[in-house]
Short mmCIF file of C-alpha atoms and ligand atoms in Angstrom, two decimals:
data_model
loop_
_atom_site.label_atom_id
_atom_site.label_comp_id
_atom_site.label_asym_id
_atom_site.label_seq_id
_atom_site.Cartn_x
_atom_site.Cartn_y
_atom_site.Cartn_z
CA UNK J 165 11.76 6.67 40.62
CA UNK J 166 9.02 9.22 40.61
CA UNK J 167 11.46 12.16 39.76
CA UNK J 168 12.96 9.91 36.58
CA UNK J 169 9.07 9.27 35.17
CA UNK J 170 8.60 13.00 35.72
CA UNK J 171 12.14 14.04 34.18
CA UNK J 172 11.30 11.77 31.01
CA UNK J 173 7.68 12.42 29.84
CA UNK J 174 7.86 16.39 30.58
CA UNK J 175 10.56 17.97 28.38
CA UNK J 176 9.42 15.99 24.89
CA UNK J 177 7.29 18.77 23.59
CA UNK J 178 8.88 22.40 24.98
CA UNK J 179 6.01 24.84 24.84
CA UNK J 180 7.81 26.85 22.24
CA UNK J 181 8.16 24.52 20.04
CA UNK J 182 4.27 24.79 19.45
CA UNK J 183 4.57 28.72 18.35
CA UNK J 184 5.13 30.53 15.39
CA UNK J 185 7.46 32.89 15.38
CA UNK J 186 5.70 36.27 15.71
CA UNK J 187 5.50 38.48 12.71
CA UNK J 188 7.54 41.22 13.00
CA UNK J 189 6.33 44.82 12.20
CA UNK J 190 8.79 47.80 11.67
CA UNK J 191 6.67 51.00 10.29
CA UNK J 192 3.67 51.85 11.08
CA UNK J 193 2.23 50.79 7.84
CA UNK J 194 2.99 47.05 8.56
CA UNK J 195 1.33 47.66 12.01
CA UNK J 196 -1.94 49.17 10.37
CA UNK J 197 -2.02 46.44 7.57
CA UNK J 198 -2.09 43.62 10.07
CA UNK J 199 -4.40 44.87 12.38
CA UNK J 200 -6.52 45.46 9.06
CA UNK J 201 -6.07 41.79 8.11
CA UNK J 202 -7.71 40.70 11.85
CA UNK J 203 -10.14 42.99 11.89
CA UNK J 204 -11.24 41.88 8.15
CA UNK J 205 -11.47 38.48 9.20
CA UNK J 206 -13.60 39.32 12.33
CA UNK J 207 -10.83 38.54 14.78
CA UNK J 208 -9.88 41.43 17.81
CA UNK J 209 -6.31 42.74 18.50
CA UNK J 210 -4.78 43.59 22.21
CA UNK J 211 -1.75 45.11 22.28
CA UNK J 212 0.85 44.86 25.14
CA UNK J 213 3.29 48.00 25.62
CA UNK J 214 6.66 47.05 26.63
CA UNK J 215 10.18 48.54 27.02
CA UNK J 216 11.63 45.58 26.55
CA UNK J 217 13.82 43.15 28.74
CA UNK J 218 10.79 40.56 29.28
CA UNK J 219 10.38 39.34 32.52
CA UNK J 220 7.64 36.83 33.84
CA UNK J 221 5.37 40.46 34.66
CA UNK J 222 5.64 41.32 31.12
CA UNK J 223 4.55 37.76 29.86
CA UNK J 224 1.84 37.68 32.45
CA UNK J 225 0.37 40.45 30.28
CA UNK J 226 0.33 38.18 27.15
CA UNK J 227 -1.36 35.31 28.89
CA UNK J 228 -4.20 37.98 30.08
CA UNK J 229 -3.90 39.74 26.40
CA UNK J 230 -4.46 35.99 24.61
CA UNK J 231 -7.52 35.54 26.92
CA UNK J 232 -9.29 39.10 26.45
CA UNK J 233 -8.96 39.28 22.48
CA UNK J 234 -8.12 37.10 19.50
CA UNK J 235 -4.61 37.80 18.57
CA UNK J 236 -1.92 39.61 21.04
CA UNK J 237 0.30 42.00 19.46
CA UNK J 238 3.72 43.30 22.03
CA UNK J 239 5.53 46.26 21.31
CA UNK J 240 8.84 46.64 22.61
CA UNK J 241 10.45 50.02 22.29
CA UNK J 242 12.37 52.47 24.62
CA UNK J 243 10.87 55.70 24.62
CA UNK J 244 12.65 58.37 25.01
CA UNK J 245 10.32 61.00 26.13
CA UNK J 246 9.43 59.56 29.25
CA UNK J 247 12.84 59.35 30.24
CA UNK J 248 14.52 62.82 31.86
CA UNK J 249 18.34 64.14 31.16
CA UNK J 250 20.21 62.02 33.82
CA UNK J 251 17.65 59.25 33.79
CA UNK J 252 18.65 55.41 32.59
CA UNK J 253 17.62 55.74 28.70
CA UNK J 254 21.01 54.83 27.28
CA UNK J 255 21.76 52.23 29.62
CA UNK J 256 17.98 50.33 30.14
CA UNK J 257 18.99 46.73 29.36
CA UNK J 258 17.77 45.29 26.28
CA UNK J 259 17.90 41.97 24.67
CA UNK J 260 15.77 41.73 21.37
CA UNK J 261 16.64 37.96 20.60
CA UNK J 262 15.96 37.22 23.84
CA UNK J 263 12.73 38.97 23.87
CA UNK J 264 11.58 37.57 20.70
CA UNK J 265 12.12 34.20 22.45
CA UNK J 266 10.15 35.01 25.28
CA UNK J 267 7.55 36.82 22.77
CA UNK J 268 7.19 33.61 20.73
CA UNK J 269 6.70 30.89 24.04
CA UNK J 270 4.21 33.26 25.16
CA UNK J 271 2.22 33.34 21.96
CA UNK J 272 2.34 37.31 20.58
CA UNK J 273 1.11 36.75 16.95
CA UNK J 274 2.95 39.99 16.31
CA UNK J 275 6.12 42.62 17.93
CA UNK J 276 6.08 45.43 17.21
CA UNK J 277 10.07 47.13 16.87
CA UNK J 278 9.77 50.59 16.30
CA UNK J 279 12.92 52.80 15.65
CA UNK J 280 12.50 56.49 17.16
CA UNK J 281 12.20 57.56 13.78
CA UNK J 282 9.09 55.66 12.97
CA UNK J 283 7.60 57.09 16.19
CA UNK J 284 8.88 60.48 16.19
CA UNK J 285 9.77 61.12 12.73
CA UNK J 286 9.97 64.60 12.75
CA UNK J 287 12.30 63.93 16.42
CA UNK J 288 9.84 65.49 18.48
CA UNK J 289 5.80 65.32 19.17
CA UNK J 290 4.66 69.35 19.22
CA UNK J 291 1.58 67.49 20.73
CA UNK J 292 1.02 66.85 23.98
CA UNK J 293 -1.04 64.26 26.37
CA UNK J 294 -0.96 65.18 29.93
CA UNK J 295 -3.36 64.39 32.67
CA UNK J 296 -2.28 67.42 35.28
CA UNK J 297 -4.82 65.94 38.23
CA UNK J 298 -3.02 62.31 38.44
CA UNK J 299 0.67 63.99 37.40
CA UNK J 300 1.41 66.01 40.55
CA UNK J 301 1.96 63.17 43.08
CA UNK J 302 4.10 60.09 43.77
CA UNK J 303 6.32 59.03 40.46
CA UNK J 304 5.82 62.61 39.34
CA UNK J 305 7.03 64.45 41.92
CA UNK J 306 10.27 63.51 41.35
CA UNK J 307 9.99 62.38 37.49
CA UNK J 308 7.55 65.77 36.27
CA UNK J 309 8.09 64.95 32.56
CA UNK J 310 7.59 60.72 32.85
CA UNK J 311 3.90 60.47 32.55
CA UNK J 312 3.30 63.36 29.78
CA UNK J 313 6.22 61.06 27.95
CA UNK J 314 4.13 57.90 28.65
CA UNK J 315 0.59 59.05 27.92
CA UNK J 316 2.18 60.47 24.37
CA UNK J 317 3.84 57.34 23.29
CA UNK J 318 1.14 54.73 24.63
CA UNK J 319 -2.02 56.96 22.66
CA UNK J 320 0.59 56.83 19.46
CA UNK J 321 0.77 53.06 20.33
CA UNK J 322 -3.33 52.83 20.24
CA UNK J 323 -3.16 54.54 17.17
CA UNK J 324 -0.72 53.29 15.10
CA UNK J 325 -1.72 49.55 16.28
CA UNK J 326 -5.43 50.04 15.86
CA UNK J 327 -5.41 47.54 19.00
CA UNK J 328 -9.15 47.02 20.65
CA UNK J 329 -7.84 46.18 24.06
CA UNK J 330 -4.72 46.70 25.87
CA UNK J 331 -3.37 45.41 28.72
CA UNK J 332 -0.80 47.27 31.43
CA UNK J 333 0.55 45.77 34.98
CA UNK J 334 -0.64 46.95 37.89
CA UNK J 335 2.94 47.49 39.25
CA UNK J 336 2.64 50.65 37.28
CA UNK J 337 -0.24 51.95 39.05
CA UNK J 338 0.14 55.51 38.23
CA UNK J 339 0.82 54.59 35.05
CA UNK J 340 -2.19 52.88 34.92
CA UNK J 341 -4.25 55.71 36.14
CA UNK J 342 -3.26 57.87 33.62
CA UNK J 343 -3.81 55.23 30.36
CA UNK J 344 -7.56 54.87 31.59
CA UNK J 345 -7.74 58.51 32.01
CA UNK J 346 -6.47 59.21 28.62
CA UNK J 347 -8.74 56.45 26.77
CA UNK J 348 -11.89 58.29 28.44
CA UNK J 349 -11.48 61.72 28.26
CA UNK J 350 -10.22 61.19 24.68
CA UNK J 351 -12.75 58.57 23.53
CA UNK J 352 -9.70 56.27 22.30
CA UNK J 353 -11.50 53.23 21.07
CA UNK J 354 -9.54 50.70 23.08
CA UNK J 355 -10.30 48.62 26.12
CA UNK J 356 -7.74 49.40 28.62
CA UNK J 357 -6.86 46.38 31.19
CA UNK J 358 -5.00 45.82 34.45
CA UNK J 359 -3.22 42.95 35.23
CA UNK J 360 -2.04 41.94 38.80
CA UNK J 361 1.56 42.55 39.62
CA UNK J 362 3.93 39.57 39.38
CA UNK J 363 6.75 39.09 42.39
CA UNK J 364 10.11 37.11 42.68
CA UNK J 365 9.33 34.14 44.92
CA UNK J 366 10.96 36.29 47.87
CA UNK J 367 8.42 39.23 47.05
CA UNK J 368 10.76 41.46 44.78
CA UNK J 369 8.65 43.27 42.48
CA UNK J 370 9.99 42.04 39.12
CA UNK J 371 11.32 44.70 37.04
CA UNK J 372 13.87 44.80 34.13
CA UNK J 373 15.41 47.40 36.16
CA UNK J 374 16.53 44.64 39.22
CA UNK J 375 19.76 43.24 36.88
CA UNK J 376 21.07 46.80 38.22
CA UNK J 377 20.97 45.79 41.82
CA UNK J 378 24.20 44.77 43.05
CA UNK J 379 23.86 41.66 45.77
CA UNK J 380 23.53 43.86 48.88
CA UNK J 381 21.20 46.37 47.42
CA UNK J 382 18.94 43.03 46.19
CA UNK J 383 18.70 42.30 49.62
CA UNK J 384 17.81 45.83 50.63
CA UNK J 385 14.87 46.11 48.29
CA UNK J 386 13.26 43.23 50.12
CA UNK J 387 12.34 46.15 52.84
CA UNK J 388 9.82 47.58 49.95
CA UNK J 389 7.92 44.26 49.28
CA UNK J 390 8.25 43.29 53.28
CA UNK J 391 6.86 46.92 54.76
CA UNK J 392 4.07 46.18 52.17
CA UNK J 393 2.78 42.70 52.70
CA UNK J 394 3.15 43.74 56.80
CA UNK J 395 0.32 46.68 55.88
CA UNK J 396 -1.09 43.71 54.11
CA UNK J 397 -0.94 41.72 56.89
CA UNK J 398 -2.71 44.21 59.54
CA UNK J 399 -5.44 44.65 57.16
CA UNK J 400 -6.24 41.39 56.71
CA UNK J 401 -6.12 41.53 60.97
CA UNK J 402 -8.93 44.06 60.82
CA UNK J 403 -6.67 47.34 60.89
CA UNK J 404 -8.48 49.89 58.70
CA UNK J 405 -6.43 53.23 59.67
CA UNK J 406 -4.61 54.50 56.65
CA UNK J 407 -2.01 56.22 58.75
CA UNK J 408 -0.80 53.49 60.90
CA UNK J 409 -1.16 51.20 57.77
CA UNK J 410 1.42 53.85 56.03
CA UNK J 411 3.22 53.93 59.07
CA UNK J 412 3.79 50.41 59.14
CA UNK J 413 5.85 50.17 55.17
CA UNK J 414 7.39 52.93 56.49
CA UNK J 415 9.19 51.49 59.30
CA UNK J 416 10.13 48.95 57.69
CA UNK J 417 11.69 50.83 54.66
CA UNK J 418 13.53 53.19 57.46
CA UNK J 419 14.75 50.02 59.11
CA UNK J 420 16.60 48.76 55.74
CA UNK J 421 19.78 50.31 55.20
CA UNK J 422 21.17 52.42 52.22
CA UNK J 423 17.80 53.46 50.78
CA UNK J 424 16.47 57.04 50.09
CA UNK J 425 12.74 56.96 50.07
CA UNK J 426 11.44 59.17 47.73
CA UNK J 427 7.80 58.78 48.59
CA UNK J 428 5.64 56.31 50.77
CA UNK J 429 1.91 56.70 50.14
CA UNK J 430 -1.78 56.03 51.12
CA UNK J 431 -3.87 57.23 48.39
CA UNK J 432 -7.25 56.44 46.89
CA UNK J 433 -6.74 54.02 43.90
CA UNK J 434 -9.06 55.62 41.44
CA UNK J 435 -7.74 59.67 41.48
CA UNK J 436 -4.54 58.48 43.62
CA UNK J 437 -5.22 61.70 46.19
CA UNK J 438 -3.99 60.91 49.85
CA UNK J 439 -6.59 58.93 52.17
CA UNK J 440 -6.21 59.21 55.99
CA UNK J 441 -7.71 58.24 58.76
CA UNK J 442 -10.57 55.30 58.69
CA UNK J 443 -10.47 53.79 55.23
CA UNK J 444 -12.54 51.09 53.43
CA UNK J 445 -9.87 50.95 50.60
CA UNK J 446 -6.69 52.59 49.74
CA UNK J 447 -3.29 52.07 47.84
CA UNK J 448 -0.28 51.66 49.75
CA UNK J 449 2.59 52.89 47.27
CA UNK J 450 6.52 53.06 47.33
CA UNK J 451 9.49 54.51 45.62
CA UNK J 452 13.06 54.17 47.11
CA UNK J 453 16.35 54.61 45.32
CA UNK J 454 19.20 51.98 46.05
CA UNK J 455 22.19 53.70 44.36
CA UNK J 456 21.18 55.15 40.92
CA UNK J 457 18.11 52.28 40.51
CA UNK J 458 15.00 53.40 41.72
CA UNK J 459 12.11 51.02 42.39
CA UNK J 460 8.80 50.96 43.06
CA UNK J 461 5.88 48.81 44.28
CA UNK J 462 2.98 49.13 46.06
CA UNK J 463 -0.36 46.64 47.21
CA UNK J 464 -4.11 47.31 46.87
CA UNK J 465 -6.29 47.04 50.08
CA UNK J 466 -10.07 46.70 50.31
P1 AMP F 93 7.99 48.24 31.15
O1 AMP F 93 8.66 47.32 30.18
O2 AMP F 93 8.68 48.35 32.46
O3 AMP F 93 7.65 49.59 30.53
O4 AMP F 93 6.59 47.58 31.49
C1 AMP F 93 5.71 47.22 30.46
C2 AMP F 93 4.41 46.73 31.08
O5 AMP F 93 4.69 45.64 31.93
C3 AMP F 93 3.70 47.79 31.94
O6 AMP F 93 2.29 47.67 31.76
C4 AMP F 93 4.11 47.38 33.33
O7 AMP F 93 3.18 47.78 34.33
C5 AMP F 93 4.13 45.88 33.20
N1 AMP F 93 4.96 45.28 34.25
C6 AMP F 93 6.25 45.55 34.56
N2 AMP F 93 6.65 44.85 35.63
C7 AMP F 93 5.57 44.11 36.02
C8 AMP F 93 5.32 43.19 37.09
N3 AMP F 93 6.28 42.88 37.97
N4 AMP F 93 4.10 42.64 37.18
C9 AMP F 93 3.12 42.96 36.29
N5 AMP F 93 3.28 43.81 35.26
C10 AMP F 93 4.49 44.39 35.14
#
């Protein structure tokens, strides 16, 4: 009886059907005029970088966007430079009606679509952004060229958006790093802000990388989430050695089958140097590669 009543006064009004669709910019002119038109009418931009393929992480970035300026703009665009030869670029998933969907429920007043063209137009950058103290460890030990591609595109991204906030996930936490590092040491007028990391209800990380896992291997990359929330666990318990903490994720990634760990970390969270020994905070961080995908996660402590 209950479930009926529930079944028949919730569906009337679907969320989306309150939105407008977003605006849609192409060039970079179309981005610059609408961020003029807010900012002429006193109202703040964020902007929310994307690759695309929107999962519940990505949209948890709009809801914090919508609540730290006035209007949210998303841009969703593959970028090649932060991809190396042999990496995913051609085959990342993508699904631009689906997206603008999901872009619309959430409430982005505006996507941003960008062809490579628009963003490199003369097919390269012979500028560079690189941040060579937070580039030599974890992701960029095995992917040297990701985080010079990433710190290139998102400082275009500031630029060409004019945004006055933007706002990254924490499951990138190297990624992170580098962003804030960039909008300092550069002056970039933009707030940059982090956003917890969003999980499968089993603990999977949610990436738009998971639709390559193959059944087994989505079972497997439980161990990363797992080893993680047991380091978790033992800190919460009192344990404040960053060694056995480390020791702990790594057992349990050894114990899962199939995996190749490229790195399993405890670093500080602000330069993202190795801790050890007594701690009072610390990242725990993971990257292992089931097949060709290659995941990552990692929890803050402290
Ligand atoms: P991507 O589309 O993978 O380049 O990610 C775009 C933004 O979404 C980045 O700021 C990511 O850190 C963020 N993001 C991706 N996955 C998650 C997640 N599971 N939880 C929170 N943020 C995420």
């Amino acid at each position: 009886m209950h479930a009926l009543t529930h079944a028949v006064v919730e569906p009337l009004v679907p969320a989306v059907a309150l939105r407008a669709a977003p605006r849609l910019l192409r060039t970079v002119a179309d981005c610059r005029a609408f961020a003029a038109e807010h900012h002429a009418a006193g109202r703040t931009v964020a902007l929310v970088p994307t690759m695309g393929y929107l999962h519940d992480g990505h949209l948890s970035l709009v809801a914090r966007a919508r609540e730290e300026a006035d209007v949210v703009v998303m841009s969703i665009y593959v970028n090649p430079t932060q991809f190396a030869a042999g990496e995913d670029l051609d085959t990342y998933p993508r699904d631009e009606a689906g997206d603008l969907a999901k872009a619309t429920a959430a409430g982005c007043a505006a996507v941003f679509l960008p062809t490579t063209d628009v963003i490199y137009p003369r097919g390269h950058s012979a500028t560079q952004v690189a941040v060579p103290a937070l580039q030599q460890t974890l992701c960029a030990v095995d992917r040297p060229t990701h985080f010079p591609g990433v710190a290139l595109v998102v400082t275009k991204l500031f630029n060409i958006t004019g945004c006055d906030v933007a706002v990254f996930g924490e499951k990138d936490f190297q990624q992170l790093a580098v962003i804030r590092r960039v909008t300092e040491d550069l002056n970039l007028p933009v707030r940059v802000v982090g956003a917890p990391l969003v999980r499968e209800p089993d603990g999977l990380a949610m990436s738009s990388r998971n639709v390559y896992l193959g059944a087994e291997q989505r079972r497997e990359a439980l161990a990363l989430s797992q080893g993680l929330f047991a380091a978790e666990g033992a800190w919460l318990a009192g344990e404040r050695d960053a060694d056995r903490l480390k020791r702990m994720v790594e057992l349990r990634l050894q114990q899962a089958h199939g995996g190749i760990i490229d790195y399993c970390a405890a670093v500080d969270p602000d330069d993202l140097v190795p801790v050890t020994g007594e701690v009072d905070r610390l990242l725990l961080a993971v990257a292992v590669r089931l097949g060709k995908t290659r995941l990552i996660d990692n929890v803050r402590l402290g």
